[in-house]
Structures are given as C-alpha cells and as structure tokens.
mmCIF file with all atom_site columns, C-alpha atoms in Angstrom:
data_model
loop_
_atom_site.group_PDB
_atom_site.id
_atom_site.type_symbol
_atom_site.label_atom_id
_atom_site.label_alt_id
_atom_site.label_comp_id
_atom_site.label_asym_id
_atom_site.label_entity_id
_atom_site.label_seq_id
_atom_site.pdbx_PDB_ins_code
_atom_site.Cartn_x
_atom_site.Cartn_y
_atom_site.Cartn_z
_atom_site.occupancy
_atom_site.B_iso_or_equiv
_atom_site.pdbx_formal_charge
_atom_site.auth_seq_id
_atom_site.auth_comp_id
_atom_site.auth_asym_id
_atom_site.auth_atom_id
_atom_site.pdbx_PDB_model_num
ATOM 1  C CA . MET A 1 1  ? 4.674  -44.935 4.768   1.00 0.00 ? 1  MET A CA 1
ATOM 2  C CA . ALA A 1 2  ? 1.992  -42.455 3.704   1.00 0.00 ? 2  ALA A CA 1
ATOM 3  C CA . ASP A 1 3  ? 3.032  -38.837 3.197   1.00 0.00 ? 3  ASP A CA 1
ATOM 4  C CA . THR A 1 4  ? 1.529  -37.407 6.352   1.00 0.00 ? 4  THR A CA 1
ATOM 5  C CA . LYS A 1 5  ? 2.749  -34.718 8.685   1.00 0.00 ? 5  LYS A CA 1
ATOM 6  C CA . ARG A 1 6  ? 3.535  -37.322 11.342  1.00 0.00 ? 6  ARG A CA 1
ATOM 7  C CA . GLY A 1 7  ? 5.402  -39.468 8.803   1.00 0.00 ? 7  GLY A CA 1
ATOM 8  C CA . ARG A 1 8  ? 7.448  -36.476 7.588   1.00 0.00 ? 8  ARG A CA 1
ATOM 9  C CA . GLU A 1 9  ? 8.311  -35.531 11.156  1.00 0.00 ? 9  GLU A CA 1
ATOM 10 C CA . ARG A 1 10 ? 9.495  -39.063 11.878  1.00 0.00 ? 10 ARG A CA 1
ATOM 11 C CA . SER A 1 11 ? 11.588 -39.159 8.724   1.00 0.00 ? 11 SER A CA 1
ATOM 12 C CA . GLY A 1 12 ? 13.045 -35.697 9.267   1.00 0.00 ? 12 GLY A CA 1
ATOM 13 C CA . LEU A 1 13 ? 11.577 -34.351 5.997   1.00 0.00 ? 13 LEU A CA 1
ATOM 14 C CA . GLY A 1 14 ? 9.233  -32.022 7.885   1.00 0.00 ? 14 GLY A CA 1
ATOM 15 C CA . LYS A 1 15 ? 12.124 -30.391 9.723   1.00 0.00 ? 15 LYS A CA 1
ATOM 16 C CA . GLU A 1 16 ? 14.218 -30.154 6.548   1.00 0.00 ? 16 GLU A CA 1
ATOM 17 C CA . ARG A 1 17 ? 11.365 -28.527 4.628   1.00 0.00 ? 17 ARG A CA 1
ATOM 18 C CA . GLN A 1 18 ? 10.690 -26.126 7.502   1.00 0.00 ? 18 GLN A CA 1
ATOM 19 C CA . ARG A 1 19 ? 14.384 -25.176 7.648   1.00 0.00 ? 19 ARG A CA 1
ATOM 20 C CA . ARG A 1 20 ? 14.431 -24.574 3.883   1.00 0.00 ? 20 ARG A CA 1
ATOM 21 C CA . LEU A 1 21 ? 11.268 -22.438 4.067   1.00 0.00 ? 21 LEU A CA 1
ATOM 22 C CA . GLU A 1 22 ? 12.836 -20.366 6.833   1.00 0.00 ? 22 GLU A CA 1
ATOM 23 C CA . GLU A 1 23 ? 15.969 -19.847 4.697   1.00 0.00 ? 23 GLU A CA 1
ATOM 24 C CA . ILE A 1 24 ? 13.846 -18.710 1.739   1.00 0.00 ? 24 ILE A CA 1
ATOM 25 C CA . GLU A 1 25 ? 11.843 -16.317 3.928   1.00 0.00 ? 25 GLU A CA 1
ATOM 26 C CA . HIS A 1 26 ? 15.109 -14.913 5.311   1.00 0.00 ? 26 HIS A CA 1
ATOM 27 C CA . ASP A 1 27 ? 16.494 -14.393 1.794   1.00 0.00 ? 27 ASP A CA 1
ATOM 28 C CA . LEU A 1 28 ? 13.269 -12.721 0.623   1.00 0.00 ? 28 LEU A CA 1
ATOM 29 C CA . ALA A 1 29 ? 13.246 -10.428 3.658   1.00 0.00 ? 29 ALA A CA 1
ATOM 30 C CA . ALA A 1 30 ? 16.823 -9.377  2.870   1.00 0.00 ? 30 ALA A CA 1
ATOM 31 C CA . LEU A 1 31 ? 15.859 -8.625  -0.738  1.00 0.00 ? 31 LEU A CA 1
ATOM 32 C CA . ARG A 1 32 ? 12.856 -6.553  0.368   1.00 0.00 ? 32 ARG A CA 1
ATOM 33 C CA . GLU A 1 33 ? 14.992 -4.514  2.776   1.00 0.00 ? 33 GLU A CA 1
ATOM 34 C CA . ALA A 1 34 ? 17.606 -3.878  0.106   1.00 0.00 ? 34 ALA A CA 1
ATOM 35 C CA . GLY A 1 35 ? 15.082 -2.145  -2.179  1.00 0.00 ? 35 GLY A CA 1
ATOM 36 C CA . PRO A 1 36 ? 15.153 -2.204  -5.974  1.00 0.00 ? 36 PRO A CA 1
ATOM 37 C CA . THR A 1 37 ? 18.021 -3.888  -7.769  1.00 0.00 ? 37 THR A CA 1
ATOM 38 C CA . SER A 1 38 ? 19.286 -1.978  -10.812 1.00 0.00 ? 38 SER A CA 1
ATOM 39 C CA . PHE A 1 39 ? 21.535 -3.173  -13.607 1.00 0.00 ? 39 PHE A CA 1
ATOM 40 C CA . GLU A 1 40 ? 23.861 -1.328  -15.980 1.00 0.00 ? 40 GLU A CA 1
ATOM 41 C CA . THR A 1 41 ? 23.001 -3.756  -18.758 1.00 0.00 ? 41 THR A CA 1
ATOM 42 C CA . PRO A 1 42 ? 19.559 -5.020  -19.743 1.00 0.00 ? 42 PRO A CA 1
ATOM 43 C CA . MET A 1 43 ? 18.120 -8.184  -18.256 1.00 0.00 ? 43 MET A CA 1
ATOM 44 C CA . VAL A 1 44 ? 15.395 -10.435 -19.612 1.00 0.00 ? 44 VAL A CA 1
ATOM 45 C CA . ALA A 1 45 ? 12.603 -11.686 -17.362 1.00 0.00 ? 45 ALA A CA 1
ATOM 46 C CA . SER A 1 46 ? 10.988 -14.921 -18.585 1.00 0.00 ? 46 SER A CA 1
ATOM 47 C CA . TYR A 1 47 ? 7.501  -15.799 -17.436 1.00 0.00 ? 47 TYR A CA 1
ATOM 48 C CA . THR A 1 48 ? 4.414  -17.782 -18.413 1.00 0.00 ? 48 THR A CA 1
ATOM 49 C CA . VAL A 1 49 ? 0.747  -16.985 -18.037 1.00 0.00 ? 49 VAL A CA 1
ATOM 50 C CA . LEU A 1 50 ? -0.444 -20.595 -18.258 1.00 0.00 ? 50 LEU A CA 1
ATOM 51 C CA . PRO A 1 51 ? 1.423  -23.825 -17.453 1.00 0.00 ? 51 PRO A CA 1
ATOM 52 C CA . ASP A 1 52 ? 2.942  -25.658 -20.442 1.00 0.00 ? 52 ASP A CA 1
ATOM 53 C CA . GLU A 1 53 ? 2.928  -22.413 -22.427 1.00 0.00 ? 53 GLU A CA 1
ATOM 54 C CA . GLU A 1 54 ? 5.908  -20.974 -24.282 1.00 0.00 ? 54 GLU A CA 1
ATOM 55 C CA . PRO A 1 55 ? 7.709  -18.452 -22.015 1.00 0.00 ? 55 PRO A CA 1
ATOM 56 C CA . ILE A 1 56 ? 7.238  -14.729 -22.648 1.00 0.00 ? 56 ILE A CA 1
ATOM 57 C CA . ARG A 1 57 ? 10.373 -12.595 -22.382 1.00 0.00 ? 57 ARG A CA 1
ATOM 58 C CA . LEU A 1 58 ? 10.425 -8.986  -21.209 1.00 0.00 ? 58 LEU A CA 1
ATOM 59 C CA . GLU A 1 59 ? 13.497 -6.724  -21.154 1.00 0.00 ? 59 GLU A CA 1
ATOM 60 C CA . CYS A 1 60 ? 14.069 -4.903  -17.865 1.00 0.00 ? 60 CYS A CA 1
ATOM 61 C CA . TRP A 1 61 ? 16.800 -2.898  -16.171 1.00 0.00 ? 61 TRP A CA 1
ATOM 62 C CA . GLY A 1 62 ? 15.998 -3.698  -12.567 1.00 0.00 ? 62 GLY A CA 1
ATOM 63 C CA . PHE A 1 63 ? 13.540 -5.402  -10.251 1.00 0.00 ? 63 PHE A CA 1
ATOM 64 C CA . GLU A 1 64 ? 12.143 -5.227  -6.749  1.00 0.00 ? 64 GLU A CA 1
ATOM 65 C CA . GLU A 1 65 ? 11.223 -8.325  -4.765  1.00 0.00 ? 65 GLU A CA 1
ATOM 66 C CA . LEU A 1 66 ? 7.826  -8.152  -3.067  1.00 0.00 ? 66 LEU A CA 1
ATOM 67 C CA . GLY A 1 67 ? 5.938  -10.627 -0.898  1.00 0.00 ? 67 GLY A CA 1
ATOM 68 C CA . TYR A 1 68 ? 4.049  -12.316 -3.731  1.00 0.00 ? 68 TYR A CA 1
ATOM 69 C CA . GLY A 1 69 ? 6.003  -11.353 -6.817  1.00 0.00 ? 69 GLY A CA 1
ATOM 70 C CA . VAL A 1 70 ? 8.524  -9.117  -8.530  1.00 0.00 ? 70 VAL A CA 1
ATOM 71 C CA . VAL A 1 71 ? 8.162  -5.594  -9.946  1.00 0.00 ? 71 VAL A CA 1
ATOM 72 C CA . LEU A 1 72 ? 10.292 -5.051  -13.065 1.00 0.00 ? 72 LEU A CA 1
ATOM 73 C CA . HIS A 1 73 ? 11.773 -1.608  -13.797 1.00 0.00 ? 73 HIS A CA 1
ATOM 74 C CA . ASP A 1 74 ? 12.739 0.080   -17.063 1.00 0.00 ? 74 ASP A CA 1
ATOM 75 C CA . GLU A 1 75 ? 15.907 2.134   -17.782 1.00 0.00 ? 75 GLU A CA 1
ATOM 76 C CA . ASP A 1 76 ? 14.503 5.179   -15.973 1.00 0.00 ? 76 ASP A CA 1
ATOM 77 C CA . GLY A 1 77 ? 13.580 3.199   -12.860 1.00 0.00 ? 77 GLY A CA 1
ATOM 78 C CA . GLU A 1 78 ? 9.852  3.336   -13.631 1.00 0.00 ? 78 GLU A CA 1
ATOM 79 C CA . GLU A 1 79 ? 7.680  0.300   -12.938 1.00 0.00 ? 79 GLU A CA 1
ATOM 80 C CA . LEU A 1 80 ? 7.412  -1.780  -16.083 1.00 0.00 ? 80 LEU A CA 1
ATOM 81 C CA . ALA A 1 81 ? 5.443  -4.854  -14.965 1.00 0.00 ? 81 ALA A CA 1
ATOM 82 C CA . TYR A 1 82 ? 4.506  -6.996  -11.995 1.00 0.00 ? 82 TYR A CA 1
ATOM 83 C CA . LEU A 1 83 ? 5.066  -10.758 -12.161 1.00 0.00 ? 83 LEU A CA 1
ATOM 84 C CA . SER A 1 84 ? 3.861  -13.216 -9.537  1.00 0.00 ? 84 SER A CA 1
ATOM 85 C CA . HIS A 1 85 ? 6.366  -15.749 -8.216  1.00 0.00 ? 85 HIS A CA 1
ATOM 86 C CA . GLU A 1 86 ? 4.245  -18.529 -9.739  1.00 0.00 ? 86 GLU A CA 1
ATOM 87 C CA . SER A 1 87 ? 4.557  -17.133 -13.268 1.00 0.00 ? 87 SER A CA 1
ATOM 88 C CA . LEU A 1 88 ? 8.205  -15.970 -13.084 1.00 0.00 ? 88 LEU A CA 1
ATOM 89 C CA . ILE A 1 89 ? 10.711 -18.414 -14.556 1.00 0.00 ? 89 ILE A CA 1
ATOM 90 C CA . ALA A 1 90 ? 13.980 -16.449 -14.440 1.00 0.00 ? 90 ALA A CA 1
ATOM 91 C CA . ILE A 1 91 ? 15.651 -13.045 -14.659 1.00 0.00 ? 91 ILE A CA 1
ATOM 92 C CA . GLU A 1 92 ? 18.816 -13.385 -16.726 1.00 0.00 ? 92 GLU A CA 1
ATOM 93 C CA . PRO A 1 93 ? 21.278 -11.148 -18.595 1.00 0.00 ? 93 PRO A CA 1
ATOM 94 C CA . ALA A 1 94 ? 20.005 -10.179 -22.035 1.00 0.00 ? 94 ALA A CA 1
ATOM 95 C CA . PRO A 1 95 ? 21.841 -11.850 -24.911 1.00 0.00 ? 95 PRO A CA 1
ATOM 96 C CA . LEU A 1 96 ? 24.632 -9.673  -26.274 1.00 0.00 ? 96 LEU A CA 1
ATOM 97 C CA . GLU A 1 97 ? 23.877 -8.106  -29.630 1.00 0.00 ? 97 GLU A CA 1
ATOM 98 C CA . THR A 1 98 ? 26.438 -8.903  -32.295 1.00 0.00 ? 98 THR A CA 1
ATOM 99 C CA . SER A 1 99 ? 26.955 -6.711  -35.338 1.00 0.00 ? 99 SER A CA 1
#
C-alpha cells in the first residue's frame, strides 16, 4: 500500500506518529517551563553544520530548550551558542581528564 495519509490511518501508523509527536511536544513544553538546566561538571554539545560532516564539539555548563533549538550556557550562566534541533547531535558529559 502506498504511504498516504489514508493508508497510515488504516494501518494505525498515523495515530502512533501523532501520539509520539504529542509526547515530544509535552516533553519540550516541560523543558521550556523548567528554564535553564545547569550542571556542576562540564558537558559537551556535539553538532554538525552540514550533513555527513564530522561533528563539532563545544563545552558547555548548561542549556535551555527553546522551540526550534537549544541555547548553551557557559560556567557563568551566559549564553554561549544557539544550536538548532536539526544540527544538534547530543549533549553529553565531558570526558574526565586523567593526569
């Protein structure tokens, strides 16, 4: 069957996708209401500018979820960078430095 709206509705995929989109919107709304997230240890945000490009990594100490992207914060809580959701790959703990 062709991938059409009517076909997805019949198969239940349309309802499943709609339910998942609603869950994501709910989670994003909760993040926006919570305000900036700060960390006691540095995090690394990975992102790309172009598809199939090597990821760029940026150290941050917090972030704030917005409608179309994420604002990264430095140690002092100042805005460091804005990354769109399309370019953001992950925000992960920074690797521990070993002496």
